[in-house]
Amino acid sequence: MKITRLLGRALATAAAVLLLAPAPADAQALIKVNDNVNFKFGFQFQGWADWSQSAADGGYAQNLFVRRARLLMGGQVAKDVTFFFQTDSGNLGKVTNGVKATNTGFIIQDAWVSWKIDDAFILDAGLFLVPLSRNILQSTLSFYTLDISPTSTVMAGPTQTVGLRDTGVQAKGYLVDGGRLEYRAAVMQGVRDAASRNSLRTAGYLQYNFFEKEKGYVFAGTNLGKKKILNVNGGFDVQKDYKAYSGDVFASIPVAKGDEIGGQVQWIHYDGGDFIKTIPKQDDLLVEAAYYLSKVKVQPFLKYESQKFAYDVDKAKDQERFGGGLSYYVSGQNFKITAQYLRVDPKSSALKSTNQFTVQMQAFYF
């Protein structure tokens, strides 16, 4: 009981510090233990209203569900040693094949510790994003369009990831002119055999920034006219004879006193080989473009995606996707509304084209 009372007092004191301490309007609520130890909490909510057309009968499945519901915690446990922990309950309430997801349960989405030995060498360990491509490493808060591209998630299920994450260790660093060149090199669990004796998964990422530098665990999509970003990047992900390679050009350029023009072009080559036969050999393309109008806080966007399969047996899966929409930033990324239309156009004459309409509400603080 004494321990319980002490714990209660400690939590009450921490809450009082958070509530009473003066801070600028845009500051984060940080619990500071000492000069080297601190932590903070946050949350992310994305709710969807979605209408998806069936290729079989042309009817529309209607869904109101929670796309993402995340709790976040991050901070520092020692000098130059930081951590990040995130949970998620994804697609809560969505109906798939007649089954409603009423209790998806919270999963651990991220759990890692990072030791900064030097800007040129930082060591990460835990559960973190596979560093294959820029789109995978982008924050889910700030995509130019509604969500991550399906061309970036082809490997997610077959390689046994947790929301595009895997457990492992990673070295990363910032080189050339204070961080113009970034590298990430990871060794991860990947797919294990029964005895867990097969080779581990390796992945890597390289990015060169021409203007402002980007640092951190994830990259932003749109910067809403606040940063001048132009970079080229590439990555790989391999295990046994499974392999994936990416190349990307990304831009986020301020124009016209607060506006922004931006977009990216990303190519990914996948080949599951004999090791992961559920990933057919293919070349996938993503093209996104957006323009942010700062005076009215809206951002219209366009997107194009294609999947082209290498072998005749898979050619019926070839498809293109065209889309567009609008984001309204009520309060930056902390609160915004996004609407998107997407047209899926299969290349096989035996399959029908379909439409999808989605509206998202996003709320965030961290």
Short mmCIF file of C-alpha atoms in Angstrom, two decimals:
data_model
loop_
_atom_site.label_atom_id
_atom_site.label_comp_id
_atom_site.label_asym_id
_atom_site.label_seq_id
_atom_site.Cartn_x
_atom_site.Cartn_y
_atom_site.Cartn_z
CA MET A 1 0.00 0.00 0.00
CA LYS A 2 2.86 2.36 0.80
CA ILE A 3 4.34 1.77 -2.65
CA THR A 4 0.95 2.42 -4.24
CA ARG A 5 0.61 5.73 -2.35
CA LEU A 6 4.11 6.80 -3.36
CA LEU A 7 3.43 5.93 -7.00
CA GLY A 8 0.16 7.86 -6.91
CA ARG A 9 1.92 10.93 -5.49
CA ALA A 10 4.63 10.72 -8.14
CA LEU A 11 2.08 10.56 -10.95
CA ALA A 12 0.11 13.45 -9.44
CA THR A 13 3.27 15.53 -9.17
CA ALA A 14 4.17 14.80 -12.81
CA ALA A 15 0.66 15.77 -13.91
CA ALA A 16 0.86 19.02 -11.93
CA VAL A 17 4.17 19.89 -13.56
CA LEU A 18 2.67 19.31 -16.99
CA LEU A 19 -0.45 21.36 -16.24
CA LEU A 20 1.14 24.29 -14.41
CA ALA A 21 4.49 24.78 -16.10
CA PRO A 22 4.39 27.73 -18.54
CA ALA A 23 5.24 26.86 -22.14
CA PRO A 24 4.96 28.40 -25.60
CA ALA A 25 1.81 27.52 -27.53
CA ASP A 26 3.66 25.18 -29.86
CA ALA A 27 5.82 23.52 -27.19
CA GLN A 28 5.59 19.83 -26.32
CA ALA A 29 4.69 18.62 -22.84
CA LEU A 30 7.93 17.06 -21.64
CA ILE A 31 8.42 15.26 -18.32
CA LYS A 32 11.98 16.01 -17.28
CA VAL A 33 13.59 13.79 -14.65
CA ASN A 34 17.05 15.36 -14.90
CA ASP A 35 19.32 16.84 -17.56
CA ASN A 36 19.76 13.44 -19.22
CA VAL A 37 16.41 11.72 -18.65
CA ASN A 38 13.05 12.84 -20.02
CA PHE A 39 9.99 11.47 -21.75
CA LYS A 40 6.75 12.56 -23.42
CA PHE A 41 3.46 11.05 -24.56
CA GLY A 42 1.26 11.50 -27.62
CA PHE A 43 -1.53 10.06 -29.70
CA GLN A 44 -2.58 9.70 -33.34
CA PHE A 45 -6.09 9.19 -34.64
CA GLN A 46 -7.19 8.68 -38.25
CA GLY A 47 -10.85 7.89 -38.89
CA TRP A 48 -12.09 6.87 -42.33
CA ALA A 49 -15.39 6.95 -44.18
CA ASP A 50 -14.81 4.70 -47.17
CA TRP A 51 -16.81 3.55 -50.20
CA SER A 52 -15.07 0.79 -52.19
CA GLN A 53 -16.55 -0.67 -55.38
CA SER A 54 -16.63 -4.41 -56.03
CA ALA A 55 -15.17 -5.61 -59.32
CA ALA A 56 -17.60 -8.54 -59.24
CA ASP A 57 -20.99 -6.79 -59.13
CA GLY A 58 -20.22 -3.05 -59.16
CA GLY A 59 -21.73 -2.47 -55.72
CA TYR A 60 -20.08 -0.36 -53.04
CA ALA A 61 -18.93 -1.59 -49.64
CA GLN A 62 -19.49 1.18 -47.10
CA ASN A 63 -17.24 1.37 -44.05
CA LEU A 64 -16.89 3.79 -41.15
CA PHE A 65 -13.83 2.72 -39.18
CA VAL A 66 -10.70 3.78 -37.33
CA ARG A 67 -7.77 3.47 -39.72
CA ARG A 68 -5.17 4.18 -37.03
CA ALA A 69 -5.42 4.65 -33.25
CA ARG A 70 -1.96 5.02 -31.78
CA LEU A 71 -0.41 5.82 -28.42
CA LEU A 72 3.14 7.16 -28.53
CA MET A 73 5.91 7.55 -25.99
CA GLY A 74 9.43 8.77 -26.57
CA GLY A 75 12.32 10.34 -24.73
CA GLN A 76 15.85 9.99 -23.47
CA VAL A 77 17.14 7.55 -20.85
CA ALA A 78 20.80 8.65 -20.80
CA LYS A 79 23.01 11.13 -22.59
CA ASP A 80 22.73 10.44 -26.34
CA VAL A 81 20.45 7.43 -25.73
CA THR A 82 16.85 7.90 -26.92
CA PHE A 83 13.86 5.59 -27.22
CA PHE A 84 10.52 5.43 -29.02
CA PHE A 85 7.52 3.21 -28.29
CA GLN A 86 4.25 3.16 -30.23
CA THR A 87 1.12 1.02 -30.16
CA ASP A 88 -1.62 0.79 -32.78
CA SER A 89 -5.13 -0.61 -33.17
CA GLY A 90 -5.59 -0.48 -36.92
CA ASN A 91 -8.75 -0.76 -39.03
CA LEU A 92 -10.98 -0.94 -35.95
CA GLY A 93 -14.61 -1.42 -37.02
CA LYS A 94 -13.82 -2.25 -40.65
CA VAL A 95 -15.78 -5.08 -42.28
CA THR A 96 -13.75 -7.52 -44.40
CA ASN A 97 -15.47 -10.50 -46.04
CA GLY A 98 -18.50 -10.01 -43.82
CA VAL A 99 -16.52 -9.94 -40.56
CA LYS A 100 -16.41 -6.72 -38.54
CA ALA A 101 -13.16 -5.96 -36.72
CA THR A 102 -14.65 -5.15 -33.31
CA ASN A 103 -11.55 -5.82 -31.25
CA THR A 104 -8.33 -5.66 -33.24
CA GLY A 105 -6.32 -5.22 -30.04
CA PHE A 106 -3.32 -2.97 -29.60
CA ILE A 107 -0.12 -4.17 -31.21
CA ILE A 108 3.39 -2.89 -30.62
CA GLN A 109 4.11 -0.83 -33.73
CA ASP A 110 7.54 0.54 -32.81
CA ALA A 111 9.87 -0.26 -29.92
CA TRP A 112 13.48 0.81 -30.27
CA VAL A 113 16.44 2.36 -28.50
CA SER A 114 18.95 4.56 -30.31
CA TRP A 115 22.52 5.29 -29.17
CA LYS A 116 24.13 8.28 -30.84
CA ILE A 117 27.87 7.69 -30.71
CA ASP A 118 28.44 10.40 -33.30
CA ASP A 119 26.39 12.10 -36.04
CA ALA A 120 28.16 9.76 -38.44
CA PHE A 121 27.33 6.62 -36.45
CA ILE A 122 24.09 5.94 -34.58
CA LEU A 123 23.13 2.45 -33.43
CA ASP A 124 19.44 1.42 -33.26
CA ALA A 125 18.03 -1.81 -31.83
CA GLY A 126 14.47 -3.09 -31.54
CA LEU A 127 11.39 -3.03 -33.77
CA PHE A 128 11.62 -0.37 -36.49
CA LEU A 129 10.78 0.36 -40.13
CA VAL A 130 12.50 -1.69 -42.82
CA PRO A 131 14.65 0.90 -44.65
CA LEU A 132 13.69 -0.13 -48.19
CA SER A 133 12.19 3.06 -49.64
CA ARG A 134 11.34 6.69 -48.95
CA ASN A 135 7.57 6.09 -48.93
CA ILE A 136 7.98 3.37 -46.28
CA LEU A 137 10.07 5.72 -44.13
CA GLN A 138 7.58 8.60 -44.38
CA SER A 139 5.41 9.57 -41.43
CA THR A 140 1.79 8.40 -41.75
CA LEU A 141 0.77 11.93 -40.73
CA SER A 142 2.04 13.86 -43.72
CA PHE A 143 1.69 11.85 -46.93
CA TYR A 144 1.03 14.02 -49.97
CA THR A 145 -2.02 11.84 -50.58
CA LEU A 146 -4.33 9.91 -48.25
CA ASP A 147 -2.11 7.01 -47.23
CA ILE A 148 0.96 4.96 -47.99
CA SER A 149 1.07 3.51 -51.50
CA PRO A 150 0.18 -0.19 -51.97
CA THR A 151 3.30 -0.38 -54.16
CA SER A 152 5.34 0.15 -50.98
CA THR A 153 3.59 -2.55 -48.96
CA VAL A 154 3.94 -5.52 -51.34
CA MET A 155 6.53 -7.15 -49.07
CA ALA A 156 4.72 -6.45 -45.78
CA GLY A 157 2.83 -9.72 -45.20
CA PRO A 158 5.07 -12.22 -47.02
CA THR A 159 8.20 -11.07 -45.16
CA GLN A 160 6.41 -11.25 -41.79
CA THR A 161 6.70 -7.58 -40.88
CA VAL A 162 4.68 -5.76 -38.23
CA GLY A 163 3.25 -2.81 -40.13
CA LEU A 164 6.38 -2.63 -42.34
CA ARG A 165 8.58 -3.03 -39.24
CA ASP A 166 10.91 -5.86 -38.28
CA THR A 167 13.12 -6.59 -35.28
CA GLY A 168 16.85 -6.14 -35.60
CA VAL A 169 19.78 -3.76 -35.32
CA GLN A 170 20.60 -0.82 -37.53
CA ALA A 171 23.50 1.54 -38.05
CA LYS A 172 22.73 4.94 -39.48
CA GLY A 173 24.51 8.24 -39.81
CA TYR A 174 24.74 11.66 -41.38
CA LEU A 175 27.74 12.46 -43.53
CA VAL A 176 28.95 15.24 -45.86
CA ASP A 177 28.42 18.87 -44.92
CA GLY A 178 26.66 18.21 -41.63
CA GLY A 179 24.31 15.52 -42.86
CA ARG A 180 23.66 16.03 -46.53
CA LEU A 181 24.17 12.29 -47.04
CA GLU A 182 22.24 9.82 -44.84
CA TYR A 183 22.75 6.07 -44.67
CA ARG A 184 20.88 3.26 -42.92
CA ALA A 185 22.11 -0.34 -42.80
CA ALA A 186 20.03 -2.95 -40.96
CA VAL A 187 20.20 -6.65 -40.09
CA MET A 188 16.74 -7.97 -39.22
CA GLN A 189 14.86 -11.18 -38.43
CA GLY A 190 12.94 -11.59 -41.66
CA VAL A 191 11.35 -14.97 -42.40
CA ARG A 192 12.69 -17.76 -40.17
CA ASP A 193 12.72 -21.49 -40.88
CA ALA A 194 11.66 -24.09 -38.30
CA ALA A 195 15.08 -24.19 -36.66
CA SER A 196 15.71 -20.45 -37.18
CA ARG A 197 19.03 -21.23 -38.89
CA ASN A 198 18.51 -19.57 -42.26
CA SER A 199 20.22 -16.31 -43.16
CA LEU A 200 18.98 -13.07 -41.66
CA ARG A 201 17.34 -10.24 -43.56
CA THR A 202 19.49 -7.27 -44.60
CA ALA A 203 18.24 -3.87 -45.71
CA GLY A 204 19.78 -0.51 -46.45
CA TYR A 205 18.93 3.02 -47.50
CA LEU A 206 20.94 5.96 -48.86
CA GLN A 207 19.68 9.53 -49.33
CA TYR A 208 21.37 12.70 -50.59
CA ASN A 209 19.82 16.08 -49.73
CA PHE A 210 20.52 18.98 -52.07
CA PHE A 211 19.04 21.76 -49.90
CA GLU A 212 17.89 21.39 -46.28
CA LYS A 213 18.79 18.19 -44.45
CA GLU A 214 16.33 15.69 -43.02
CA LYS A 215 17.12 13.92 -39.77
CA GLY A 216 15.13 11.58 -37.59
CA TYR A 217 13.40 8.21 -37.54
CA VAL A 218 10.82 9.09 -40.20
CA PHE A 219 10.67 11.66 -42.99
CA ALA A 220 7.91 14.17 -43.63
CA GLY A 221 5.83 14.10 -46.77
CA THR A 222 4.50 17.61 -47.18
CA ASN A 223 6.24 20.30 -45.12
CA LEU A 224 3.48 22.86 -45.78
CA GLY A 225 5.91 25.39 -47.21
CA LYS A 226 8.21 25.46 -44.17
CA LYS A 227 11.22 23.55 -45.55
CA LYS A 228 13.08 23.36 -48.85
CA ILE A 229 13.70 19.67 -49.51
CA LEU A 230 15.03 17.99 -52.63
CA ASN A 231 16.70 14.61 -52.49
CA VAL A 232 17.44 11.41 -54.36
CA ASN A 233 17.45 8.12 -52.53
CA GLY A 234 17.51 4.38 -52.93
CA GLY A 235 17.22 1.25 -50.83
CA PHE A 236 17.31 -2.54 -50.79
CA ASP A 237 15.81 -5.43 -48.82
CA VAL A 238 17.14 -8.98 -49.29
CA GLN A 239 16.99 -12.42 -47.67
CA LYS A 240 18.19 -15.57 -49.43
CA ASP A 241 16.90 -15.16 -53.02
CA TYR A 242 14.15 -12.67 -52.11
CA LYS A 243 15.19 -9.17 -53.14
CA ALA A 244 13.67 -5.71 -53.45
CA TYR A 245 15.30 -2.51 -54.69
CA SER A 246 14.02 1.07 -54.78
CA GLY A 247 14.88 4.43 -56.32
CA ASP A 248 13.17 7.72 -55.58
CA VAL A 249 13.24 11.47 -56.20
CA PHE A 250 11.45 13.59 -53.59
CA ALA A 251 10.74 17.35 -53.49
CA SER A 252 9.04 19.77 -51.10
CA ILE A 253 9.75 23.31 -52.32
CA PRO A 254 8.39 26.56 -50.80
CA VAL A 255 7.00 28.98 -53.38
CA ALA A 256 4.87 32.16 -53.49
CA LYS A 257 5.35 33.32 -49.89
CA GLY A 258 4.17 30.30 -47.93
CA ASP A 259 2.86 27.93 -50.59
CA GLU A 260 4.54 24.64 -51.47
CA ILE A 261 4.92 22.54 -54.58
CA GLY A 262 5.97 18.98 -53.98
CA GLY A 263 5.87 15.37 -55.01
CA GLN A 264 7.82 12.21 -55.50
CA VAL A 265 8.54 9.51 -58.05
CA GLN A 266 9.34 6.09 -56.60
CA TRP A 267 10.21 2.82 -58.34
CA ILE A 268 10.46 -0.53 -56.55
CA HIS A 269 11.51 -3.87 -58.03
CA TYR A 270 10.34 -6.98 -56.14
CA ASP A 271 11.31 -10.61 -56.68
CA GLY A 272 10.43 -13.20 -54.04
CA GLY A 273 12.41 -15.92 -55.80
CA ASP A 274 11.96 -19.46 -54.51
CA PHE A 275 12.20 -18.27 -50.90
CA ILE A 276 9.03 -16.10 -50.86
CA LYS A 277 6.91 -17.27 -53.79
CA THR A 278 3.99 -15.07 -52.72
CA ILE A 279 5.91 -12.03 -54.03
CA PRO A 280 5.87 -12.39 -57.83
CA LYS A 281 8.61 -10.61 -59.78
CA GLN A 282 7.34 -7.11 -60.59
CA ASP A 283 8.21 -3.45 -61.15
CA ASP A 284 6.03 -0.94 -59.30
CA LEU A 285 5.78 2.81 -59.80
CA LEU A 286 4.42 5.60 -57.61
CA VAL A 287 4.04 9.22 -58.75
CA GLU A 288 2.61 11.90 -56.44
CA ALA A 289 2.22 15.66 -56.91
CA ALA A 290 0.67 18.28 -54.64
CA TYR A 291 0.38 22.05 -54.22
CA TYR A 292 -0.23 23.67 -50.83
CA LEU A 293 -2.16 26.97 -50.80
CA SER A 294 -1.17 28.60 -47.51
CA LYS A 295 -3.80 31.36 -47.49
CA VAL A 296 -6.70 28.90 -47.55
CA LYS A 297 -4.78 25.99 -45.92
CA VAL A 298 -5.74 23.45 -48.59
CA GLN A 299 -3.60 21.08 -50.65
CA PRO A 300 -4.93 19.47 -53.83
CA PHE A 301 -3.02 16.36 -54.92
CA LEU A 302 -2.78 13.79 -57.70
CA LYS A 303 -1.35 10.28 -57.72
CA TYR A 304 -0.53 7.51 -60.18
CA GLU A 305 0.52 3.95 -59.39
CA SER A 306 1.27 0.92 -61.53
CA GLN A 307 2.19 -2.71 -60.97
CA LYS A 308 3.74 -4.62 -63.87
CA PHE A 309 4.49 -8.31 -63.40
CA ALA A 310 7.34 -10.09 -65.17
CA TYR A 311 5.91 -13.54 -65.92
CA ASP A 312 2.94 -14.46 -68.11
CA VAL A 313 1.30 -16.42 -65.29
CA ASP A 314 1.01 -13.16 -63.29
CA LYS A 315 0.17 -10.75 -66.13
CA ALA A 316 -3.53 -10.76 -65.22
CA LYS A 317 -2.55 -8.91 -62.03
CA ASP A 318 -1.12 -5.92 -63.93
CA GLN A 319 -2.95 -2.73 -62.98
CA GLU A 320 -2.84 1.04 -62.87
CA ARG A 321 -4.34 3.32 -60.23
CA PHE A 322 -5.23 6.98 -60.77
CA GLY A 323 -6.35 9.28 -57.99
CA GLY A 324 -6.71 12.78 -56.67
CA GLY A 325 -8.04 14.67 -53.73
CA LEU A 326 -7.76 17.54 -51.30
CA SER A 327 -6.46 18.04 -47.76
CA TYR A 328 -7.73 20.87 -45.54
CA TYR A 329 -5.32 21.73 -42.74
CA VAL A 330 -7.48 23.12 -39.95
CA SER A 331 -4.43 23.17 -37.64
CA GLY A 332 -1.48 21.83 -39.60
CA GLN A 333 -0.95 18.10 -39.18
CA ASN A 334 -2.52 18.25 -35.70
CA PHE A 335 -5.99 18.38 -37.21
CA LYS A 336 -6.83 17.97 -40.89
CA ILE A 337 -9.47 16.57 -43.22
CA THR A 338 -8.54 14.67 -46.40
CA ALA A 339 -10.76 13.45 -49.23
CA GLN A 340 -9.52 11.17 -52.02
CA TYR A 341 -10.92 9.49 -55.13
CA LEU A 342 -9.08 6.47 -56.57
CA ARG A 343 -9.67 4.59 -59.82
CA VAL A 344 -8.25 1.06 -60.12
CA ASP A 345 -7.80 -0.03 -63.74
CA PRO A 346 -6.80 -3.71 -64.25
CA LYS A 347 -5.01 -4.47 -67.50
CA SER A 348 -6.80 -7.81 -67.88
CA SER A 349 -9.99 -7.56 -69.96
CA ALA A 350 -11.55 -10.16 -67.67
CA LEU A 351 -11.48 -7.74 -64.73
CA LYS A 352 -13.56 -4.59 -64.25
CA SER A 353 -12.28 -1.18 -63.21
CA THR A 354 -13.37 0.01 -59.76
CA ASN A 355 -13.71 3.25 -57.82
CA GLN A 356 -12.94 4.15 -54.22
CA PHE A 357 -13.96 7.27 -52.29
CA THR A 358 -12.43 7.98 -48.88
CA VAL A 359 -12.68 10.82 -46.36
CA GLN A 360 -10.27 10.94 -43.43
CA MET A 361 -10.22 12.95 -40.19
CA GLN A 362 -6.81 13.17 -38.52
CA ALA A 363 -5.96 14.32 -34.99
CA PHE A 364 -2.42 14.18 -33.60
CA TYR A 365 -0.21 15.37 -30.77
CA PHE A 366 3.31 14.39 -29.76
#
